[in-house]
Amino acid sequence: MATVVPNSMNISKIDKEKGVIDSSTELDAGALFVLQSRGSWIHCGFHLTTSIVGPVIFSLPFALALLGWVPGVLIITLAALVTFYAYNLLSAVLEHHEKLGKRQIRFRDMARDILGPGWGKFFVGPLQFSICYGAVIGCTLLGGQSLKFIYLLHNSNGTMQLYQFIIIFGAATLFLAQMPSFHSLRHINLFSLILCLAYSACVAAGSIHTGNSKNAPSKDYSIKGSQENQFFSAINAISIISTTYASGIIPEIQATIAPPIKGKMFKGLCICYAVIGCTYFSVGISGYWAFGNQAQPTILASFMGDGQPLLPRWFLLLTNIFILMQVTAIALIYLQPTNEVFEKWFADPKMDQFSFRNVMPRLIFRSLSVIIATLLATMLPFFGDIMALFGAFGCIPLDFILPMVFYNVTFKPSKKGLVFWGNTLIAVMSTLLAAVGAVASVRQIVLDAKTYSLFADV
């Protein structure tokens, strides 16, 4: 929406109806330009699906291998139920504040208004930015790896290095990062939803084909390692599963919905979790069934066998093309929190969104953001281990703990009731999981440290 707004006390009637900004607050270019409230609940479902469902689900067979059949499937199911509940709690809190005339459109706004200014400025804000920007770096790395995989399928003796493919992917992301608002990504995120269904179907079909082929690996579903290793492996597996359900930008996604917002987030979450039900269980169960405790950290590595693909090359090529395109959409959606901050700091809300005064800072700082993420991805091809640590410190607090705390503080349910103690139990157990998961992640980093190398071609 490109409207010229004269001052903070004279906001147009259209802006108020669209819920872009509360008339009682100071003008904010990030809210006006990036978090435009113009979407429907269907668009919300597209955004939610892209923010949650991604190639990270390819680690689910590996997580099941660390846990076993019954505990693994149970935890995947339990994590789905808990996060669906948590995201609906966040939505209920946001709807409550909208009824009070103070619509919150950012995670740090919720923390500031509910817990106090320091929580938003020094805890939730930095935590969210680190997770989201880390996801952009991770997507850039994964995009480069997918490009390299496609390249090697056609030229197994090729000499191009991983960093070159990461730079190619970063260049494409840099171009798409100039999309002006979160709402403008709705068609890309619809395509992303279709892609994640497509590559999940490919992986499930590939696992079933491999498991029934003459070259099928022996199926052993026992859990490997000593008791100590099994314990830390189980914690790692739970952290992996928890991270696959993480979003970290639920308030920002709800901010894109046109008022009134009541009930729309629930419908969007139903779309998202319908996709989750189709993808998580099909990939996790089929992959673990096919490879057992030999499942690799990503199912795509399992398909390569001993250096030779267990599936037709065209099939692997098609799957990786789907992954490559969807990873681009994920990178774009996790750029939105930093885009919003750049607009807030450097854009002038009193001028048109597409005026030269606002376009130039947007072009410069968004490009700089993508360039830095691309550089870090080329330098740190072992970023997956670091993201596991980020997941324990960031994803679990944002998606499992804070929704419970926000709801209990906002609505003050009876301490004799099930809601209060249920929320408290989830928050406490998630806190313990985050602490132990952080220890397990640090342990894994220490074990893998000898294999780390800057600009490694892996």
Coordinates of C-alpha atoms in Angstrom, one line a residue:
M1 CA 0.0 0.0 0.0
A2 CA 1.6 3.2 -1.2
T3 CA -0.1 6.0 0.6
V4 CA 1.4 9.3 1.8
V5 CA 0.6 9.8 5.5
P6 CA 1.2 13.3 6.8
N7 CA 1.8 12.6 10.5
S8 CA 1.4 10.2 13.3
M9 CA -1.8 11.7 14.5
N10 CA -3.5 11.9 11.1
I11 CA -3.5 8.3 9.7
S12 CA -5.9 7.7 6.9
K13 CA -9.2 5.9 7.5
I14 CA -8.2 3.2 5.0
D15 CA -5.0 2.4 7.0
K16 CA -7.0 2.1 10.2
E17 CA -9.5 -0.2 8.6
K18 CA -6.7 -2.4 7.2
G19 CA -5.1 -2.5 10.6
V20 CA -1.7 -1.4 9.2
I21 CA -1.0 0.6 12.3
D22 CA -2.6 1.7 15.5
S23 CA -3.4 5.4 15.5
S24 CA -2.1 5.7 19.1
T25 CA 1.4 4.7 18.1
E26 CA 4.2 6.5 16.3
L27 CA 4.4 6.0 12.5
D28 CA 6.4 3.0 11.7
A29 CA 7.6 2.4 8.1
G30 CA 8.3 -1.3 8.9
A31 CA 4.6 -1.8 9.7
L32 CA 3.3 0.4 6.9
F33 CA 5.4 -1.1 4.1
V34 CA 6.5 -4.6 5.1
L35 CA 3.8 -5.9 7.4
Q36 CA 0.8 -4.7 5.4
S37 CA -2.4 -6.2 6.7
R38 CA -4.1 -7.1 3.4
G39 CA -4.1 -10.9 3.3
S40 CA -6.8 -13.6 3.8
W41 CA -6.7 -16.7 6.0
I42 CA -5.7 -18.7 2.9
H43 CA -2.7 -16.4 2.3
C44 CA -1.9 -16.9 6.0
G45 CA -1.9 -20.7 5.5
F46 CA 0.6 -20.3 2.6
H47 CA 2.9 -18.2 4.8
L48 CA 2.6 -20.6 7.7
T49 CA 3.4 -23.6 5.6
T50 CA 6.5 -22.0 4.0
S51 CA 7.8 -20.9 7.5
I52 CA 7.4 -24.4 9.0
V53 CA 7.6 -27.1 6.3
G54 CA 10.9 -27.4 4.5
P55 CA 13.7 -29.7 3.6
V56 CA 14.5 -30.0 7.4
I57 CA 11.9 -32.8 7.4
F58 CA 14.5 -35.0 5.6
S59 CA 16.1 -35.4 9.0
L60 CA 13.1 -37.1 10.4
P61 CA 14.1 -40.7 9.4
F62 CA 17.4 -40.0 11.2
A63 CA 15.6 -38.8 14.3
L64 CA 13.5 -41.9 14.3
A65 CA 16.6 -44.0 14.0
L66 CA 17.9 -42.4 17.2
L67 CA 14.6 -43.0 19.0
G68 CA 13.0 -46.2 17.6
W69 CA 9.6 -46.7 16.2
V70 CA 7.2 -46.1 19.1
P71 CA 9.0 -43.2 20.8
G72 CA 9.9 -41.6 17.5
V73 CA 6.4 -41.6 16.0
L74 CA 4.9 -40.6 19.4
I75 CA 7.2 -37.5 19.7
I76 CA 6.5 -36.4 16.1
T77 CA 2.8 -36.6 16.9
L78 CA 3.2 -34.9 20.3
A79 CA 5.3 -32.1 18.8
A80 CA 2.6 -31.4 16.2
L81 CA -0.1 -31.2 18.8
V82 CA 1.9 -29.0 21.2
T83 CA 2.9 -26.5 18.5
F84 CA -0.6 -26.4 17.0
Y85 CA -1.8 -25.6 20.5
A86 CA 1.0 -23.1 21.1
Y87 CA 0.4 -21.2 17.9
N88 CA -3.3 -21.0 18.6
L89 CA -2.5 -19.6 22.1
L90 CA -0.3 -16.9 20.4
S91 CA -3.2 -16.1 18.0
A92 CA -5.7 -15.8 20.9
V93 CA -3.4 -13.4 22.7
L94 CA -3.0 -11.3 19.6
E95 CA -6.8 -11.2 19.0
H96 CA -7.3 -10.2 22.6
H97 CA -5.0 -7.2 22.3
E98 CA -6.6 -6.2 19.0
K99 CA -10.0 -6.1 20.8
L100 CA -8.4 -3.8 23.3
G101 CA -7.4 -1.4 20.4
K102 CA -3.7 -2.3 20.5
R103 CA -2.9 -4.6 17.6
Q104 CA 0.5 -6.3 18.1
I105 CA 2.3 -7.1 14.8
R106 CA 5.7 -8.3 16.0
F107 CA 7.0 -10.9 18.4
R108 CA 9.0 -8.3 20.2
D109 CA 5.9 -6.1 20.5
M110 CA 4.1 -8.9 22.3
A111 CA 7.1 -9.4 24.7
R112 CA 7.3 -5.6 25.4
D113 CA 3.6 -5.2 26.1
I114 CA 3.1 -8.4 28.1
L115 CA 6.4 -9.0 29.9
G116 CA 8.0 -5.5 29.8
P117 CA 10.2 -3.4 27.5
G118 CA 13.4 -5.2 28.4
W119 CA 12.1 -8.6 27.3
G120 CA 11.2 -7.3 23.8
K121 CA 14.4 -5.3 23.3
F122 CA 17.1 -7.5 24.9
F123 CA 15.7 -11.1 24.7
V124 CA 12.9 -11.8 22.2
G125 CA 14.0 -9.4 19.5
P126 CA 17.6 -10.5 19.3
L127 CA 16.6 -14.1 19.7
Q128 CA 14.1 -13.9 16.8
F129 CA 16.5 -12.1 14.5
S130 CA 19.3 -14.6 15.2
I131 CA 17.0 -17.5 14.4
C132 CA 15.5 -15.9 11.3
Y133 CA 18.8 -14.7 9.9
G134 CA 20.4 -18.1 10.8
A135 CA 17.6 -19.7 8.8
V136 CA 18.5 -17.5 5.8
I137 CA 22.1 -18.6 6.0
G138 CA 21.1 -22.2 6.3
C139 CA 18.8 -21.9 3.3
T140 CA 21.5 -20.3 1.3
L141 CA 23.9 -23.1 2.2
L142 CA 21.3 -25.8 1.4
G143 CA 20.4 -24.1 -1.9
G144 CA 24.1 -24.2 -2.9
Q145 CA 24.4 -27.8 -1.9
S146 CA 21.3 -28.7 -4.0
L147 CA 22.8 -26.9 -7.0
K148 CA 26.0 -28.8 -6.5
F149 CA 24.2 -32.1 -6.3
I150 CA 22.4 -31.3 -9.5
Y151 CA 25.7 -30.4 -11.2
L152 CA 27.4 -33.6 -10.0
L153 CA 24.5 -35.7 -11.3
H154 CA 25.3 -34.5 -14.8
N155 CA 29.1 -34.2 -14.4
S156 CA 30.4 -36.5 -11.7
N157 CA 34.0 -35.3 -12.4
G158 CA 33.1 -31.6 -12.3
T159 CA 35.6 -29.2 -10.6
M160 CA 33.3 -26.4 -9.4
Q161 CA 33.4 -25.8 -5.7
L162 CA 30.5 -25.5 -3.2
Y163 CA 31.1 -21.8 -2.6
Q164 CA 30.5 -21.1 -6.3
F165 CA 27.0 -22.7 -6.1
I166 CA 26.2 -20.8 -2.9
I167 CA 27.1 -17.5 -4.6
I168 CA 24.8 -18.4 -7.6
F169 CA 21.9 -19.2 -5.2
G170 CA 22.7 -16.0 -3.2
A171 CA 22.4 -13.9 -6.4
A172 CA 19.0 -15.3 -7.1
T173 CA 17.9 -14.6 -3.6
L174 CA 19.2 -11.1 -3.8
F175 CA 17.0 -10.4 -6.7
L176 CA 13.8 -11.8 -5.1
A177 CA 14.6 -10.2 -1.8
Q178 CA 13.4 -6.9 -3.3
M179 CA 9.8 -8.0 -3.1
P180 CA 8.3 -5.0 -1.2
S181 CA 6.1 -6.7 1.5
F182 CA 5.3 -9.9 3.3
H183 CA 1.9 -9.9 1.6
S184 CA 3.6 -9.8 -1.9
L185 CA 5.1 -13.2 -1.2
R186 CA 1.7 -14.9 -1.1
H187 CA 1.9 -16.4 -4.6
I188 CA 5.5 -17.6 -4.1
N189 CA 4.4 -19.2 -0.9
L190 CA 1.5 -21.0 -2.6
F191 CA 4.0 -22.4 -5.0
S192 CA 6.2 -23.3 -2.0
L193 CA 3.3 -25.3 -0.5
I194 CA 2.9 -27.3 -3.7
L195 CA 6.6 -27.9 -3.9
C196 CA 6.9 -29.3 -0.4
L197 CA 4.1 -31.7 -1.1
A198 CA 5.8 -32.7 -4.4
Y199 CA 9.3 -33.4 -2.9
S200 CA 7.8 -35.2 0.1
A201 CA 5.9 -37.5 -2.2
C202 CA 9.1 -38.0 -4.2
V203 CA 11.1 -38.9 -1.0
A204 CA 8.3 -41.2 0.3
A205 CA 8.1 -43.0 -3.1
G206 CA 11.9 -43.2 -3.3
S207 CA 12.1 -44.7 0.1
I208 CA 9.4 -47.3 -0.6
H209 CA 11.1 -48.2 -4.0
T210 CA 14.5 -48.5 -2.3
G211 CA 13.2 -50.6 0.6
N212 CA 11.6 -53.1 -1.8
S213 CA 14.6 -53.2 -4.3
K214 CA 17.2 -55.9 -4.6
N215 CA 19.8 -53.4 -3.4
A216 CA 17.8 -52.6 -0.3
P217 CA 19.9 -52.1 2.9
S218 CA 19.3 -54.5 5.7
K219 CA 16.5 -53.3 7.9
D220 CA 17.8 -53.1 11.5
Y221 CA 15.6 -51.0 13.8
S222 CA 17.7 -51.4 17.0
I223 CA 19.2 -48.3 18.6
K224 CA 23.0 -48.2 18.2
G225 CA 25.6 -47.0 20.7
S226 CA 26.3 -47.1 24.5
Q227 CA 23.7 -45.9 27.0
E228 CA 25.4 -42.5 27.2
N229 CA 25.4 -42.1 23.4
Q230 CA 21.8 -43.3 23.2
F231 CA 20.7 -40.7 25.8
F232 CA 22.4 -37.8 24.0
S233 CA 21.2 -39.1 20.6
A234 CA 17.7 -39.2 21.9
I235 CA 17.9 -35.6 23.1
N236 CA 19.4 -34.6 19.7
A237 CA 16.5 -36.4 18.0
I238 CA 13.9 -34.6 20.1
S239 CA 15.6 -31.3 19.4
I240 CA 15.6 -32.1 15.6
I241 CA 11.9 -33.0 15.7
S242 CA 11.1 -29.8 17.7
T243 CA 13.0 -27.6 15.3
T244 CA 11.1 -29.1 12.3
Y245 CA 7.9 -27.5 13.7
A246 CA 9.5 -24.2 14.5
S247 CA 8.4 -20.9 12.9
G248 CA 9.4 -18.0 15.1
I249 CA 7.4 -15.4 13.1
I250 CA 3.8 -16.3 14.0
P251 CA 2.9 -12.7 15.1
E252 CA 4.4 -11.3 11.9
I253 CA 2.4 -13.7 9.8
Q254 CA -0.8 -12.9 11.7
A255 CA 0.0 -9.2 11.1
T256 CA -0.5 -9.8 7.3
I257 CA -4.2 -10.7 7.8
A258 CA -6.7 -8.0 7.1
P259 CA -8.9 -7.1 10.1
P260 CA -11.0 -8.4 11.6
I261 CA -8.6 -11.2 12.3
K262 CA -10.7 -13.4 14.6
G263 CA -10.7 -17.0 13.6
K264 CA -8.6 -16.5 10.5
M265 CA -5.3 -17.7 12.0
F266 CA -6.9 -20.9 13.1
K267 CA -8.0 -21.6 9.5
G268 CA -4.5 -20.8 8.3
L269 CA -3.0 -23.2 10.8
C270 CA -5.4 -25.9 9.7
I271 CA -4.1 -25.6 6.1
C272 CA -0.5 -25.7 7.4
Y273 CA -1.0 -28.7 9.7
A274 CA -2.9 -30.6 6.9
V275 CA 0.3 -30.3 4.9
I276 CA 2.4 -31.3 7.9
G277 CA 0.3 -34.4 8.3
C278 CA 0.8 -35.3 4.7
T279 CA 4.6 -34.7 4.7
Y280 CA 6.2 -35.3 8.1
F281 CA 4.8 -38.8 8.7
S282 CA 5.2 -40.0 5.1
V283 CA 8.8 -38.9 4.9
G284 CA 9.8 -39.9 8.4
I285 CA 8.1 -43.3 8.5
S286 CA 8.9 -44.4 4.9
G287 CA 12.6 -43.3 5.3
Y288 CA 13.1 -45.1 8.6
W289 CA 11.3 -48.2 7.2
A290 CA 13.6 -48.3 4.2
F291 CA 17.0 -47.6 6.0
G292 CA 16.4 -48.5 9.7
N293 CA 19.3 -47.4 11.9
Q294 CA 21.5 -46.8 8.9
A295 CA 19.5 -43.7 8.1
Q296 CA 21.8 -40.7 7.4
P297 CA 21.3 -37.2 8.9
T298 CA 19.4 -36.4 5.7
I299 CA 17.4 -38.9 3.7
L300 CA 18.9 -37.7 0.4
A301 CA 22.4 -38.9 1.6
S302 CA 20.8 -42.3 2.3
F303 CA 19.7 -42.5 -1.3
M304 CA 23.3 -42.2 -2.5
G305 CA 24.3 -45.6 -1.0
D306 CA 28.0 -46.2 -1.2
G307 CA 28.5 -43.3 -3.6
Q308 CA 26.1 -44.8 -6.2
P309 CA 22.5 -43.6 -6.4
L310 CA 19.9 -46.1 -5.3
L311 CA 17.3 -44.3 -7.4
P312 CA 17.3 -43.2 -11.1
R313 CA 19.3 -40.0 -11.7
W314 CA 16.3 -38.2 -13.2
F315 CA 14.3 -38.9 -10.1
L316 CA 17.0 -37.4 -7.8
L317 CA 17.3 -34.5 -10.2
L318 CA 13.6 -33.7 -10.1
T319 CA 13.5 -34.0 -6.3
N320 CA 16.4 -31.6 -5.9
I321 CA 14.9 -29.1 -8.3
F322 CA 11.8 -29.0 -6.1
I323 CA 13.9 -28.6 -3.0
L324 CA 16.0 -25.8 -4.6
M325 CA 12.9 -23.8 -5.5
Q326 CA 11.2 -24.2 -2.1
V327 CA 14.4 -23.3 -0.2
T328 CA 14.3 -19.9 -2.0
A329 CA 10.8 -19.2 -0.7
I330 CA 11.9 -20.1 2.8
A331 CA 14.9 -17.8 2.6
L332 CA 12.6 -15.0 1.5
I333 CA 10.1 -15.5 4.3
Y334 CA 12.8 -15.5 7.0
L335 CA 14.2 -12.3 5.5
Q336 CA 11.0 -10.4 6.5
P337 CA 11.9 -9.6 10.1
T338 CA 15.2 -8.0 9.1
N339 CA 13.5 -6.3 6.1
E340 CA 10.9 -4.8 8.5
V341 CA 13.7 -3.4 10.8
F342 CA 15.5 -1.9 7.8
E343 CA 12.3 -0.2 6.7
K344 CA 11.7 1.1 10.2
W345 CA 15.2 2.5 10.5
F346 CA 15.8 3.9 7.0
A347 CA 12.5 4.4 5.2
D348 CA 10.4 7.6 5.5
P349 CA 6.7 6.6 6.3
K350 CA 5.6 10.1 5.2
M351 CA 6.6 9.3 1.6
D352 CA 5.3 6.8 -0.9
Q353 CA 6.6 3.3 -0.5
F354 CA 8.0 3.3 -4.0
S355 CA 9.4 6.8 -4.0
F356 CA 13.1 7.1 -4.7
R357 CA 13.7 8.1 -1.1
N358 CA 12.4 4.8 0.1
V359 CA 13.4 2.5 -2.7
M360 CA 17.2 3.2 -2.5
P361 CA 17.6 2.3 1.2
R362 CA 15.5 -0.8 0.6
L363 CA 17.6 -1.9 -2.3
I364 CA 20.9 -1.2 -0.5
F365 CA 20.2 -2.8 2.9
R366 CA 18.3 -5.8 1.6
S367 CA 21.1 -6.5 -0.8
L368 CA 23.7 -6.1 1.9
S369 CA 21.7 -8.5 4.1
V370 CA 21.7 -11.2 1.4
I371 CA 25.3 -10.7 0.6
I372 CA 26.4 -11.1 4.2
A373 CA 24.3 -14.3 4.5
T374 CA 25.8 -15.7 1.3
L375 CA 29.3 -14.9 2.6
L376 CA 28.7 -16.7 5.9
A377 CA 27.2 -19.7 4.1
T378 CA 30.3 -20.0 1.9
M379 CA 32.6 -19.7 4.9
L380 CA 30.6 -22.1 7.2
P381 CA 29.5 -25.1 5.3
F382 CA 29.2 -26.9 8.7
F383 CA 26.5 -24.4 9.7
G384 CA 24.0 -27.2 10.4
D385 CA 25.7 -28.1 13.7
I386 CA 25.5 -24.4 14.7
M387 CA 21.8 -24.2 13.8
A388 CA 21.1 -27.2 16.0
L389 CA 22.5 -25.1 18.9
F390 CA 20.4 -22.1 17.7
G391 CA 17.3 -24.4 17.6
A392 CA 17.8 -25.4 21.3
F393 CA 18.4 -21.8 22.4
G394 CA 15.9 -20.0 20.1
C395 CA 13.2 -22.2 18.4
I396 CA 12.1 -23.9 21.6
P397 CA 11.8 -20.7 23.7
L398 CA 9.9 -18.9 20.9
D399 CA 7.6 -21.7 19.9
F400 CA 7.1 -23.9 22.9
I401 CA 7.7 -21.7 26.0
L402 CA 6.7 -18.0 25.3
P403 CA 3.2 -18.9 23.9
M404 CA 2.4 -20.5 27.2
V405 CA 3.8 -17.7 29.2
F406 CA 2.1 -15.0 27.1
Y407 CA -1.3 -16.7 27.5
N408 CA -1.0 -17.3 31.3
V409 CA 0.1 -13.7 31.9
T410 CA -2.6 -12.2 29.5
F411 CA -5.6 -14.2 30.5
K412 CA -4.6 -15.3 34.0
P413 CA -6.4 -18.6 34.0
S414 CA -7.3 -20.1 37.3
K415 CA -4.4 -21.8 39.1
K416 CA -6.8 -24.6 40.0
G417 CA -7.6 -25.2 36.3
L418 CA -6.2 -27.5 33.7
V419 CA -5.2 -24.7 31.3
F420 CA -2.8 -23.0 33.7
W421 CA -1.0 -26.1 34.8
G422 CA -1.0 -27.6 31.3
N423 CA 0.6 -24.5 30.0
T424 CA 3.1 -24.4 32.9
L425 CA 4.0 -28.0 32.4
I426 CA 4.7 -27.5 28.7
A427 CA 6.8 -24.4 29.4
V428 CA 8.8 -26.2 32.2
M429 CA 9.4 -29.4 30.2
S430 CA 10.4 -27.3 27.1
T431 CA 12.9 -25.3 29.2
L432 CA 14.5 -28.5 30.4
L433 CA 14.6 -29.8 26.8
A434 CA 16.2 -26.5 25.6
A435 CA 18.9 -26.7 28.3
V436 CA 19.7 -30.4 27.7
G437 CA 19.4 -29.9 23.9
A438 CA 21.9 -27.1 24.1
V439 CA 24.4 -29.3 26.0
A440 CA 23.9 -32.1 23.4
S441 CA 24.4 -29.6 20.5
V442 CA 27.6 -28.3 22.0
R443 CA 28.8 -31.9 22.5
Q444 CA 28.1 -32.6 18.8
I445 CA 30.0 -29.5 17.8
V446 CA 33.0 -30.6 19.9
L447 CA 32.9 -34.1 18.3
D448 CA 32.7 -32.7 14.8
A449 CA 35.1 -29.8 15.3
K450 CA 38.0 -31.6 13.8
T451 CA 36.2 -31.8 10.5
Y452 CA 35.4 -28.1 10.3
S453 CA 37.1 -26.0 7.7
L454 CA 36.4 -22.5 6.3
F455 CA 35.2 -22.5 2.7
A456 CA 35.2 -26.4 2.7
D457 CA 33.9 -28.1 -0.4
V458 CA 31.5 -30.6 1.2

